[in-house]
GROMACS .gro file of C-alpha atoms in nm:
model
  470
    1UNK     CA    1   0.000   0.011  -0.005
    2UNK     CA    2   0.299   0.230  -0.015
    3UNK     CA    3   0.194   0.361  -0.374
    4UNK     CA    4  -0.126   0.453  -0.235
    5UNK     CA    5   0.005   0.658   0.054
    6UNK     CA    6   0.269   0.815  -0.189
    7UNK     CA    7  -0.018   0.917  -0.430
    8UNK     CA    8  -0.193   1.046  -0.129
    9UNK     CA    9   0.115   1.249   0.028
   10UNK     CA   10   0.143   1.371  -0.360
   11UNK     CA   11  -0.178   1.493  -0.355
   12UNK     CA   12  -0.232   1.671  -0.017
   13UNK     CA   13   0.023   1.853  -0.134
   14UNK     CA   14  -0.095   2.020  -0.398
   15UNK     CA   15  -0.417   2.078  -0.176
   16UNK     CA   16  -0.567   2.321   0.083
   17UNK     CA   17  -0.495   2.137   0.422
   18UNK     CA   18  -0.757   1.879   0.482
   19UNK     CA   19  -0.941   1.874   0.159
   20UNK     CA   20  -0.845   1.505   0.063
   21UNK     CA   21  -0.954   1.406   0.436
   22UNK     CA   22  -1.286   1.606   0.302
   23UNK     CA   23  -1.352   1.434  -0.046
   24UNK     CA   24  -1.332   1.118   0.115
   25UNK     CA   25  -1.579   1.194   0.409
   26UNK     CA   26  -1.818   1.339   0.122
   27UNK     CA   27  -1.778   1.001  -0.043
   28UNK     CA   28  -1.779   0.794   0.291
   29UNK     CA   29  -2.141   0.992   0.410
   30UNK     CA   30  -2.318   0.961   0.062
   31UNK     CA   31  -2.255   0.612   0.078
   32UNK     CA   32  -2.387   0.547   0.453
   33UNK     CA   33  -2.725   0.810   0.311
   34UNK     CA   34  -2.766   0.553   0.052
   35UNK     CA   35  -2.750   0.247   0.290
   36UNK     CA   36  -2.946   0.413   0.534
   37UNK     CA   37  -3.214   0.497   0.305
   38UNK     CA   38  -3.365   0.759   0.541
   39UNK     CA   39  -3.119   0.972   0.778
   40UNK     CA   40  -3.356   1.129   0.976
   41UNK     CA   41  -3.355   1.045   1.328
   42UNK     CA   42  -3.131   0.677   1.229
   43UNK     CA   43  -2.882   0.627   1.495
   44UNK     CA   44  -2.518   0.577   1.361
   45UNK     CA   45  -2.197   0.461   1.582
   46UNK     CA   46  -1.884   0.531   1.432
   47UNK     CA   47  -1.604   0.272   1.569
   48UNK     CA   48  -1.313   0.543   1.579
   49UNK     CA   49  -0.938   0.485   1.599
   50UNK     CA   50  -0.605   0.683   1.595
   51UNK     CA   51  -0.557   0.728   1.219
   52UNK     CA   52  -0.707   0.876   0.930
   53UNK     CA   53  -0.999   0.638   0.865
   54UNK     CA   54  -1.063   0.755   1.198
   55UNK     CA   55  -1.051   1.117   1.086
   56UNK     CA   56  -1.285   1.021   0.747
   57UNK     CA   57  -1.529   0.844   1.010
   58UNK     CA   58  -1.554   1.181   1.220
   59UNK     CA   59  -1.630   1.385   0.930
   60UNK     CA   60  -1.877   1.200   0.771
   61UNK     CA   61  -2.038   1.137   1.071
   62UNK     CA   62  -2.065   1.509   1.112
   63UNK     CA   63  -2.201   1.505   0.753
   64UNK     CA   64  -2.499   1.273   0.879
   65UNK     CA   65  -2.563   1.434   1.230
   66UNK     CA   66  -2.625   1.789   1.023
   67UNK     CA   67  -2.872   1.608   0.819
   68UNK     CA   68  -3.114   1.488   1.163
   69UNK     CA   69  -2.894   1.145   1.246
   70UNK     CA   70  -2.792   1.050   1.565
   71UNK     CA   71  -2.411   1.002   1.548
   72UNK     CA   72  -2.210   0.882   1.880
   73UNK     CA   73  -1.829   0.837   1.860
   74UNK     CA   74  -1.676   0.541   2.045
   75UNK     CA   75  -1.330   0.643   2.118
   76UNK     CA   76  -1.049   0.342   2.109
   77UNK     CA   77  -0.784   0.603   2.154
   78UNK     CA   78  -0.943   0.906   2.301
   79UNK     CA   79  -0.617   1.102   2.295
   80UNK     CA   80  -0.498   1.013   1.996
   81UNK     CA   81  -0.816   1.077   1.800
   82UNK     CA   82  -0.853   1.365   1.482
   83UNK     CA   83  -0.926   1.655   1.629
   84UNK     CA   84  -1.069   1.889   1.384
   85UNK     CA   85  -1.272   1.565   1.297
   86UNK     CA   86  -1.397   1.536   1.689
   87UNK     CA   87  -1.477   1.910   1.692
   88UNK     CA   88  -1.661   1.903   1.321
   89UNK     CA   89  -1.917   1.592   1.473
   90UNK     CA   90  -1.965   1.806   1.811
   91UNK     CA   91  -2.033   2.143   1.651
   92UNK     CA   92  -2.299   1.963   1.417
   93UNK     CA   93  -2.435   1.783   1.726
   94UNK     CA   94  -2.288   1.456   1.799
   95UNK     CA   95  -2.178   1.288   2.092
   96UNK     CA   96  -1.879   1.112   2.218
   97UNK     CA   97  -1.873   0.800   2.428
   98UNK     CA   98  -1.587   0.592   2.534
   99UNK     CA   99  -1.501   0.223   2.505
  100UNK     CA  100  -1.658   0.113   2.757
  101UNK     CA  101  -2.024   0.241   2.596
  102UNK     CA  102  -1.946   0.090   2.323
  103UNK     CA  103  -2.110  -0.244   2.203
  104UNK     CA  104  -2.425  -0.112   2.411
  105UNK     CA  105  -2.422   0.138   2.127
  106UNK     CA  106  -2.326  -0.050   1.852
  107UNK     CA  107  -2.601  -0.303   1.943
  108UNK     CA  108  -2.889  -0.093   1.939
  109UNK     CA  109  -2.714   0.159   1.609
  110UNK     CA  110  -2.906   0.123   1.241
  111UNK     CA  111  -2.562   0.177   1.114
  112UNK     CA  112  -2.201   0.123   1.208
  113UNK     CA  113  -1.931   0.309   1.051
  114UNK     CA  114  -1.565   0.090   1.111
  115UNK     CA  115  -1.321   0.366   1.115
  116UNK     CA  116  -1.069   0.153   1.386
  117UNK     CA  117  -0.772   0.084   1.144
  118UNK     CA  118  -0.661   0.224   0.822
  119UNK     CA  119  -0.443   0.075   0.543
  120UNK     CA  120  -0.110   0.041   0.734
  121UNK     CA  121  -0.253  -0.235   0.980
  122UNK     CA  122  -0.063  -0.511   1.038
  123UNK     CA  123  -0.221  -0.821   1.225
  124UNK     CA  124  -0.563  -0.849   1.377
  125UNK     CA  125  -0.810  -0.581   1.587
  126UNK     CA  126  -0.624  -0.515   1.887
  127UNK     CA  127  -0.749  -0.666   2.234
  128UNK     CA  128  -0.991  -0.363   2.312
  129UNK     CA  129  -1.119  -0.347   1.974
  130UNK     CA  130  -1.227  -0.693   1.924
  131UNK     CA  131  -1.552  -0.657   2.200
  132UNK     CA  132  -1.690  -0.403   1.918
  133UNK     CA  133  -1.630  -0.578   1.626
  134UNK     CA  134  -1.840  -0.841   1.773
  135UNK     CA  135  -2.143  -0.628   1.856
  136UNK     CA  136  -2.134  -0.507   1.539
  137UNK     CA  137  -2.148  -0.837   1.403
  138UNK     CA  138  -2.427  -0.917   1.644
  139UNK     CA  139  -2.610  -0.576   1.573
  140UNK     CA  140  -2.891  -0.526   1.341
  141UNK     CA  141  -2.736  -0.253   1.174
  142UNK     CA  142  -2.555  -0.268   0.862
  143UNK     CA  143  -2.186  -0.213   0.914
  144UNK     CA  144  -1.982  -0.001   0.667
  145UNK     CA  145  -1.581  -0.040   0.646
  146UNK     CA  146  -1.352   0.308   0.599
  147UNK     CA  147  -1.154   0.254   0.287
  148UNK     CA  148  -1.128  -0.155   0.431
  149UNK     CA  149  -1.231  -0.379   0.721
  150UNK     CA  150  -1.009  -0.317   1.016
  151UNK     CA  151  -0.776  -0.625   1.084
  152UNK     CA  152  -0.729  -0.744   0.720
  153UNK     CA  153  -0.435  -0.669   0.591
  154UNK     CA  154  -0.435  -0.451   0.261
  155UNK     CA  155  -0.191  -0.604   0.077
  156UNK     CA  156  -0.233  -0.954   0.077
  157UNK     CA  157  -0.556  -1.037   0.152
  158UNK     CA  158  -0.457  -1.266   0.472
  159UNK     CA  159  -0.676  -1.188   0.798
  160UNK     CA  160  -0.438  -1.259   1.093
  161UNK     CA  161  -0.682  -1.270   1.399
  162UNK     CA  162  -0.997  -1.083   1.450
  163UNK     CA  163  -1.125  -0.856   1.190
  164UNK     CA  164  -1.483  -0.660   1.140
  165UNK     CA  165  -1.719  -0.826   0.921
  166UNK     CA  166  -1.819  -0.510   0.691
  167UNK     CA  167  -2.181  -0.502   0.492
  168UNK     CA  168  -2.042  -0.218   0.261
  169UNK     CA  169  -1.681  -0.099   0.251
  170UNK     CA  170  -1.635   0.269   0.089
  171UNK     CA  171  -1.241   0.235  -0.028
  172UNK     CA  172  -1.096   0.541  -0.152
  173UNK     CA  173  -0.878   0.633  -0.455
  174UNK     CA  174  -0.807   0.253  -0.586
  175UNK     CA  175  -0.912  -0.082  -0.489
  176UNK     CA  176  -0.691  -0.230  -0.220
  177UNK     CA  177  -0.594  -0.596  -0.285
  178UNK     CA  178  -0.751  -0.721   0.034
  179UNK     CA  179  -1.065  -0.580  -0.085
  180UNK     CA  180  -1.034  -0.823  -0.416
  181UNK     CA  181  -0.851  -1.168  -0.283
  182UNK     CA  182  -1.002  -1.403   0.007
  183UNK     CA  183  -1.014  -1.436   0.304
  184UNK     CA  184  -0.990  -1.053   0.320
  185UNK     CA  185  -1.265  -1.019   0.049
  186UNK     CA  186  -1.546  -1.221   0.236
  187UNK     CA  187  -1.507  -0.930   0.535
  188UNK     CA  188  -1.516  -0.634   0.316
  189UNK     CA  189  -1.923  -0.704   0.189
  190UNK     CA  190  -2.005  -0.477  -0.130
  191UNK     CA  191  -1.737  -0.237  -0.238
  192UNK     CA  192  -1.799   0.109  -0.358
  193UNK     CA  193  -1.481   0.311  -0.490
  194UNK     CA  194  -1.475   0.661  -0.421
  195UNK     CA  195  -1.270   0.903  -0.684
  196UNK     CA  196  -1.048   1.114  -0.456
  197UNK     CA  197  -0.802   1.214  -0.751
  198UNK     CA  198  -0.494   0.989  -0.697
  199UNK     CA  199  -0.262   0.949  -0.957
  200UNK     CA  200  -0.152   0.595  -0.943
  201UNK     CA  201   0.126   0.394  -1.184
  202UNK     CA  202   0.025   0.260  -1.473
  203UNK     CA  203   0.098  -0.103  -1.384
  204UNK     CA  204  -0.093  -0.194  -1.106
  205UNK     CA  205   0.017  -0.520  -0.877
  206UNK     CA  206  -0.322  -0.650  -0.930
  207UNK     CA  207  -0.589  -0.651  -1.195
  208UNK     CA  208  -0.938  -0.748  -1.258
  209UNK     CA  209  -1.073  -0.783  -1.630
  210UNK     CA  210  -1.372  -0.666  -1.684
  211UNK     CA  211  -1.646  -0.780  -1.962
  212UNK     CA  212  -1.455  -0.493  -2.234
  213UNK     CA  213  -1.091  -0.641  -2.138
  214UNK     CA  214  -1.195  -1.012  -2.200
  215UNK     CA  215  -1.354  -0.931  -2.533
  216UNK     CA  216  -1.060  -0.740  -2.687
  217UNK     CA  217  -0.897  -1.137  -2.620
  218UNK     CA  218  -1.128  -1.351  -2.711
  219UNK     CA  219  -1.071  -1.512  -3.081
  220UNK     CA  220  -1.290  -1.462  -3.333
  221UNK     CA  221  -1.297  -1.669  -3.688
  222UNK     CA  222  -1.234  -1.441  -3.996
  223UNK     CA  223  -1.332  -1.500  -4.380
  224UNK     CA  224  -1.022  -1.715  -4.450
  225UNK     CA  225  -1.064  -1.934  -4.127
  226UNK     CA  226  -1.003  -2.321  -4.104
  227UNK     CA  227  -1.036  -2.507  -3.822
  228UNK     CA  228  -0.635  -2.570  -3.819
  229UNK     CA  229  -0.608  -2.191  -3.867
  230UNK     CA  230  -0.814  -2.148  -3.542
  231UNK     CA  231  -0.606  -2.383  -3.349
  232UNK     CA  232  -0.646  -2.726  -3.253
  233UNK     CA  233  -0.605  -2.847  -2.853
  234UNK     CA  234  -0.531  -3.186  -2.752
  235UNK     CA  235  -0.603  -3.319  -2.433
  236UNK     CA  236  -0.476  -3.599  -2.260
  237UNK     CA  237  -0.701  -3.682  -1.964
  238UNK     CA  238  -0.888  -3.960  -1.822
  239UNK     CA  239  -0.817  -4.309  -1.713
  240UNK     CA  240  -1.019  -4.625  -1.641
  241UNK     CA  241  -1.158  -4.494  -1.320
  242UNK     CA  242  -1.189  -4.166  -1.444
  243UNK     CA  243  -1.329  -4.144  -1.788
  244UNK     CA  244  -1.545  -3.838  -1.713
  245UNK     CA  245  -1.269  -3.612  -1.626
  246UNK     CA  246  -1.176  -3.658  -2.012
  247UNK     CA  247  -1.555  -3.610  -2.127
  248UNK     CA  248  -1.564  -3.279  -1.949
  249UNK     CA  249  -1.203  -3.142  -2.045
  250UNK     CA  250  -1.338  -3.214  -2.419
  251UNK     CA  251  -1.643  -3.036  -2.341
  252UNK     CA  252  -1.506  -2.721  -2.223
  253UNK     CA  253  -1.213  -2.763  -2.513
  254UNK     CA  254  -1.520  -2.743  -2.747
  255UNK     CA  255  -1.655  -2.390  -2.655
  256UNK     CA  256  -1.350  -2.256  -2.586
  257UNK     CA  257  -1.275  -2.081  -2.959
  258UNK     CA  258  -1.001  -2.350  -3.075
  259UNK     CA  259  -1.122  -2.539  -3.447
  260UNK     CA  260  -1.087  -2.868  -3.371
  261UNK     CA  261  -0.975  -3.107  -3.036
  262UNK     CA  262  -0.801  -3.395  -3.059
  263UNK     CA  263  -0.851  -3.649  -2.769
  264UNK     CA  264  -0.563  -3.883  -2.638
  265UNK     CA  265  -0.632  -4.147  -2.350
  266UNK     CA  266  -0.832  -4.440  -2.244
  267UNK     CA  267  -1.182  -4.279  -2.243
  268UNK     CA  268  -1.200  -4.228  -2.609
  269UNK     CA  269  -1.518  -4.436  -2.676
  270UNK     CA  270  -1.676  -4.230  -2.389
  271UNK     CA  271  -1.549  -3.905  -2.535
  272UNK     CA  272  -1.679  -3.972  -2.940
  273UNK     CA  273  -2.019  -4.124  -2.775
  274UNK     CA  274  -2.073  -3.782  -2.640
  275UNK     CA  275  -1.880  -3.547  -2.865
  276UNK     CA  276  -1.840  -3.705  -3.197
  277UNK     CA  277  -1.634  -3.408  -3.351
  278UNK     CA  278  -1.382  -3.460  -3.145
  279UNK     CA  279  -1.020  -3.682  -3.315
  280UNK     CA  280  -0.979  -3.921  -3.103
  281UNK     CA  281  -0.640  -4.156  -3.107
  282UNK     CA  282  -0.549  -4.404  -2.857
  283UNK     CA  283  -0.148  -4.363  -2.998
  284UNK     CA  284  -0.034  -4.137  -2.752
  285UNK     CA  285   0.007  -3.786  -2.727
  286UNK     CA  286   0.385  -3.795  -2.994
  287UNK     CA  287   0.176  -3.982  -3.240
  288UNK     CA  288  -0.202  -3.772  -3.188
  289UNK     CA  289  -0.168  -3.532  -3.484
  290UNK     CA  290  -0.042  -3.140  -3.495
  291UNK     CA  291  -0.187  -2.928  -3.175
  292UNK     CA  292  -0.127  -2.597  -3.111
  293UNK     CA  293  -0.133  -2.661  -2.723
  294UNK     CA  294  -0.209  -2.926  -2.483
  295UNK     CA  295  -0.422  -3.004  -2.192
  296UNK     CA  296  -0.291  -3.275  -1.983
  297UNK     CA  297  -0.381  -3.421  -1.605
  298UNK     CA  298  -0.748  -3.428  -1.577
  299UNK     CA  299  -0.836  -3.787  -1.430
  300UNK     CA  300  -0.492  -3.889  -1.562
  301UNK     CA  301  -0.478  -4.109  -1.244
  302UNK     CA  302  -0.061  -4.218  -1.245
  303UNK     CA  303  -0.004  -4.215  -1.631
  304UNK     CA  304   0.345  -4.019  -1.575
  305UNK     CA  305   0.433  -4.161  -1.881
  306UNK     CA  306   0.128  -3.915  -2.073
  307UNK     CA  307   0.228  -3.621  -1.867
  308UNK     CA  308   0.613  -3.651  -1.971
  309UNK     CA  309   0.519  -3.684  -2.344
  310UNK     CA  310   0.317  -3.381  -2.326
  311UNK     CA  311   0.573  -3.190  -2.143
  312UNK     CA  312   0.855  -3.246  -2.418
  313UNK     CA  313   0.637  -3.127  -2.662
  314UNK     CA  314   0.709  -2.760  -2.802
  315UNK     CA  315   0.377  -2.621  -2.768
  316UNK     CA  316   0.163  -2.418  -2.490
  317UNK     CA  317   0.076  -2.710  -2.230
  318UNK     CA  318  -0.162  -2.626  -1.956
  319UNK     CA  319  -0.130  -2.899  -1.667
  320UNK     CA  320  -0.414  -2.978  -1.417
  321UNK     CA  321  -0.478  -3.190  -1.173
  322UNK     CA  322  -0.318  -3.527  -1.158
  323UNK     CA  323  -0.078  -3.375  -1.354
  324UNK     CA  324   0.083  -3.140  -1.137
  325UNK     CA  325   0.173  -3.440  -0.903
  326UNK     CA  326   0.308  -3.628  -1.226
  327UNK     CA  327   0.506  -3.355  -1.372
  328UNK     CA  328   0.864  -3.343  -1.310
  329UNK     CA  329   0.922  -2.941  -1.176
  330UNK     CA  330   1.270  -2.961  -1.372
  331UNK     CA  331   1.127  -3.019  -1.686
  332UNK     CA  332   0.837  -2.758  -1.617
  333UNK     CA  333   1.103  -2.498  -1.578
  334UNK     CA  334   1.285  -2.604  -1.844
  335UNK     CA  335   1.046  -2.570  -2.137
  336UNK     CA  336   1.079  -2.299  -2.395
  337UNK     CA  337   0.679  -2.294  -2.454
  338UNK     CA  338   0.492  -2.132  -2.238
  339UNK     CA  339   0.302  -2.355  -1.922
  340UNK     CA  340   0.006  -2.336  -1.762
  341UNK     CA  341  -0.049  -2.452  -1.412
  342UNK     CA  342  -0.408  -2.497  -1.243
  343UNK     CA  343  -0.406  -2.598  -0.902
  344UNK     CA  344  -0.661  -2.574  -0.603
  345UNK     CA  345  -0.512  -2.482  -0.274
  346UNK     CA  346  -0.508  -2.875  -0.178
  347UNK     CA  347  -0.269  -2.896  -0.496
  348UNK     CA  348  -0.077  -2.590  -0.448
  349UNK     CA  349   0.010  -2.652  -0.063
  350UNK     CA  350   0.139  -3.002  -0.226
  351UNK     CA  351   0.339  -2.845  -0.519
  352UNK     CA  352   0.490  -2.597  -0.190
  353UNK     CA  353   0.528  -2.833   0.066
  354UNK     CA  354   0.312  -2.635   0.352
  355UNK     CA  355  -0.036  -2.694   0.469
  356UNK     CA  356  -0.344  -2.607   0.284
  357UNK     CA  357  -0.463  -2.355   0.507
  358UNK     CA  358  -0.118  -2.140   0.478
  359UNK     CA  359  -0.221  -2.106   0.041
  360UNK     CA  360  -0.595  -2.000   0.153
  361UNK     CA  361  -0.490  -1.805   0.406
  362UNK     CA  362  -0.202  -1.630   0.181
  363UNK     CA  363  -0.340  -1.706  -0.155
  364UNK     CA  364  -0.117  -1.423  -0.351
  365UNK     CA  365   0.171  -1.521  -0.194
  366UNK     CA  366   0.091  -1.862  -0.316
  367UNK     CA  367   0.050  -1.765  -0.644
  368UNK     CA  368   0.337  -1.567  -0.690
  369UNK     CA  369   0.564  -1.823  -0.539
  370UNK     CA  370   0.437  -2.140  -0.749
  371UNK     CA  371   0.502  -1.913  -1.064
  372UNK     CA  372   0.842  -1.850  -0.908
  373UNK     CA  373   0.952  -2.180  -0.880
  374UNK     CA  374   0.834  -2.340  -1.178
  375UNK     CA  375   0.907  -2.060  -1.434
  376UNK     CA  376   0.519  -2.086  -1.513
  377UNK     CA  377   0.199  -1.912  -1.522
  378UNK     CA  378  -0.032  -2.028  -1.207
  379UNK     CA  379  -0.392  -2.015  -1.202
  380UNK     CA  380  -0.479  -2.075  -0.845
  381UNK     CA  381  -0.850  -2.199  -0.853
  382UNK     CA  382  -1.039  -2.124  -0.566
  383UNK     CA  383  -1.305  -1.876  -0.372
  384UNK     CA  384  -1.070  -1.620  -0.552
  385UNK     CA  385  -0.937  -1.743  -0.871
  386UNK     CA  386  -0.594  -1.550  -0.903
  387UNK     CA  387  -0.363  -1.564  -1.251
  388UNK     CA  388   0.038  -1.495  -1.178
  389UNK     CA  389   0.325  -1.487  -1.422
  390UNK     CA  390   0.657  -1.620  -1.342
  391UNK     CA  391   0.810  -1.252  -1.528
  392UNK     CA  392   0.587  -1.068  -1.230
  393UNK     CA  393   0.379  -0.805  -1.327
  394UNK     CA  394   0.021  -0.751  -1.221
  395UNK     CA  395  -0.123  -1.057  -1.101
  396UNK     CA  396  -0.535  -1.070  -1.224
  397UNK     CA  397  -0.809  -1.131  -1.020
  398UNK     CA  398  -1.103  -1.286  -1.190
  399UNK     CA  399  -1.414  -1.096  -1.054
  400UNK     CA  400  -1.681  -1.371  -1.190
  401UNK     CA  401  -1.781  -1.700  -1.026
  402UNK     CA  402  -2.029  -1.844  -0.790
  403UNK     CA  403  -1.997  -2.085  -0.478
  404UNK     CA  404  -2.214  -2.350  -0.701
  405UNK     CA  405  -1.893  -2.411  -0.879
  406UNK     CA  406  -1.750  -2.581  -0.634
  407UNK     CA  407  -1.854  -2.909  -0.802
  408UNK     CA  408  -1.680  -3.225  -0.929
  409UNK     CA  409  -1.589  -3.170  -1.271
  410UNK     CA  410  -1.588  -2.807  -1.292
  411UNK     CA  411  -1.176  -2.793  -1.307
  412UNK     CA  412  -1.192  -3.040  -1.601
  413UNK     CA  413  -1.444  -2.789  -1.789
  414UNK     CA  414  -1.222  -2.524  -1.701
  415UNK     CA  415  -0.886  -2.690  -1.824
  416UNK     CA  416  -1.024  -2.736  -2.127
  417UNK     CA  417  -1.167  -2.428  -2.194
  418UNK     CA  418  -0.819  -2.262  -2.132
  419UNK     CA  419  -0.655  -2.466  -2.282
  420UNK     CA  420  -0.857  -2.416  -2.598
  421UNK     CA  421  -0.815  -2.084  -2.584
  422UNK     CA  422  -0.402  -2.132  -2.551
  423UNK     CA  423  -0.447  -2.334  -2.914
  424UNK     CA  424  -0.637  -2.021  -3.038
  425UNK     CA  425  -0.331  -1.821  -2.990
  426UNK     CA  426  -0.334  -1.633  -2.625
  427UNK     CA  427  -0.103  -1.573  -2.400
  428UNK     CA  428  -0.072  -1.793  -2.102
  429UNK     CA  429  -0.166  -1.524  -1.898
  430UNK     CA  430  -0.489  -1.464  -2.113
  431UNK     CA  431  -0.623  -1.767  -2.184
  432UNK     CA  432  -0.652  -1.832  -1.782
  433UNK     CA  433  -0.769  -1.501  -1.699
  434UNK     CA  434  -1.024  -1.494  -1.973
  435UNK     CA  435  -1.092  -1.902  -1.947
  436UNK     CA  436  -1.160  -1.824  -1.561
  437UNK     CA  437  -1.376  -1.541  -1.656
  438UNK     CA  438  -1.604  -1.701  -1.879
  439UNK     CA  439  -1.591  -2.037  -1.650
  440UNK     CA  440  -1.675  -1.753  -1.398
  441UNK     CA  441  -1.932  -1.639  -1.547
  442UNK     CA  442  -2.101  -1.987  -1.724
  443UNK     CA  443  -2.121  -2.093  -1.368
  444UNK     CA  444  -2.376  -1.795  -1.292
  445UNK     CA  445  -2.558  -1.832  -1.580
  446UNK     CA  446  -2.582  -2.199  -1.548
  447UNK     CA  447  -2.689  -2.173  -1.146
  448UNK     CA  448  -2.872  -1.920  -1.163
  449UNK     CA  449  -2.930  -1.969  -0.781
  450UNK     CA  450  -2.953  -2.338  -0.781
  451UNK     CA  451  -2.704  -2.648  -0.773
  452UNK     CA  452  -2.582  -2.736  -1.140
  453UNK     CA  453  -2.336  -2.996  -1.247
  454UNK     CA  454  -2.014  -2.921  -1.461
  455UNK     CA  455  -2.161  -3.053  -1.783
  456UNK     CA  456  -2.438  -2.761  -1.691
  457UNK     CA  457  -2.114  -2.527  -1.643
  458UNK     CA  458  -1.958  -2.595  -1.992
  459UNK     CA  459  -2.304  -2.581  -2.173
  460UNK     CA  460  -2.345  -2.223  -2.050
  461UNK     CA  461  -2.016  -2.123  -2.190
  462UNK     CA  462  -2.151  -1.981  -2.521
  463UNK     CA  463  -2.391  -1.793  -2.355
  464UNK     CA  464  -2.127  -1.626  -2.142
  465UNK     CA  465  -1.933  -1.590  -2.471
  466UNK     CA  466  -2.186  -1.362  -2.608
  467UNK     CA  467  -2.253  -1.184  -2.302
  468UNK     CA  468  -1.916  -1.093  -2.288
  469UNK     CA  469  -1.892  -0.959  -2.697
  470UNK     CA  470  -2.228  -0.800  -2.643
   0.00000   0.00000   0.00000
């Protein structure tokens, strides 16, 4: 967050004293008013720490008090509270209370504003703030966090200890990584960005693609296209025990933009029965014919020979599921063509030699470390899907998806889809990002609030594609 703090300092140097905080407070007060609906007569409690977030909360509280709200500030550090903000609140008719009164006030509030800790906070909440966060969780009122929920790590999305759970986070200038990456994202609720005029570097730490970004990367055939010019993706997946993985990977690949899909493996009969357009071979990857990219690993069991053959090919390769376990790390690092690895948290933990909880609690660092160790692009699946490149640069955060995608075979569909985009000519980063985006959107469309199977997700990909292209 040093980048944001530097931008704030540069802007404050050009503005009258206090002007930047007033901009933030105005946006915060407007968001609070929208959430309340009726401001006059509402009960608002401000949880005020010693930093600028506390000042933002106090100034916003003063604006709400002038509109008829009953506003009380609970000061966690009375001797270090923002002096001018306190004066503004009192002049507007607000009152001040000590932390000892806080729990009862919070539980009876219509709105609780969390201004305890700012973006510089590390670790969980201090002990004196924990009861107030617990009272906010019990309160029937809405909880609004100032810039980000207190107790979460702004830089990484990690949560070490207790933290405030917000219904709405009003953030200033730019989205902080902790608002985009789980587990912290779960604490943020909805996020509203207030533009306060910061000038930020062109290269961000994180990117969250939108429809227009994905639309620009998707392959569109021209008048001269044929199935080979559009790309051929090879799928080396499935086993006697897991033939369905092959079927689902092919299902995703057929909807991913490549002109043809070649399948290699023991599930050929199951694949051809479901998708007769697939080019099926049982002679192994070396003898499958021309491909522009390979997908290897879904349902592969212990077939290390096939994984090794695919990794030896001088074309982009996506490694998933069993392939991640069977792939030789030195061979992956030595590949000249792009490699895209797609682990979930458990697989990433095994590759890194750590516990799964460590990956889930530090998704950003795990994705970056895997990409660095393997010299590959890494798509870390999960509640927050991240795409990190070995060359560094911005990590991409996927903004689409639904909890209903946590179903058997969903990852096989994603692998086929991303592999097809690789074969169509996208870079590993773009193929992973666009594939995750379409897959998440397809999951939403297929589920529509109800349980779905992986095959439903595959069938919804064309609708997601059309949705993105508008």
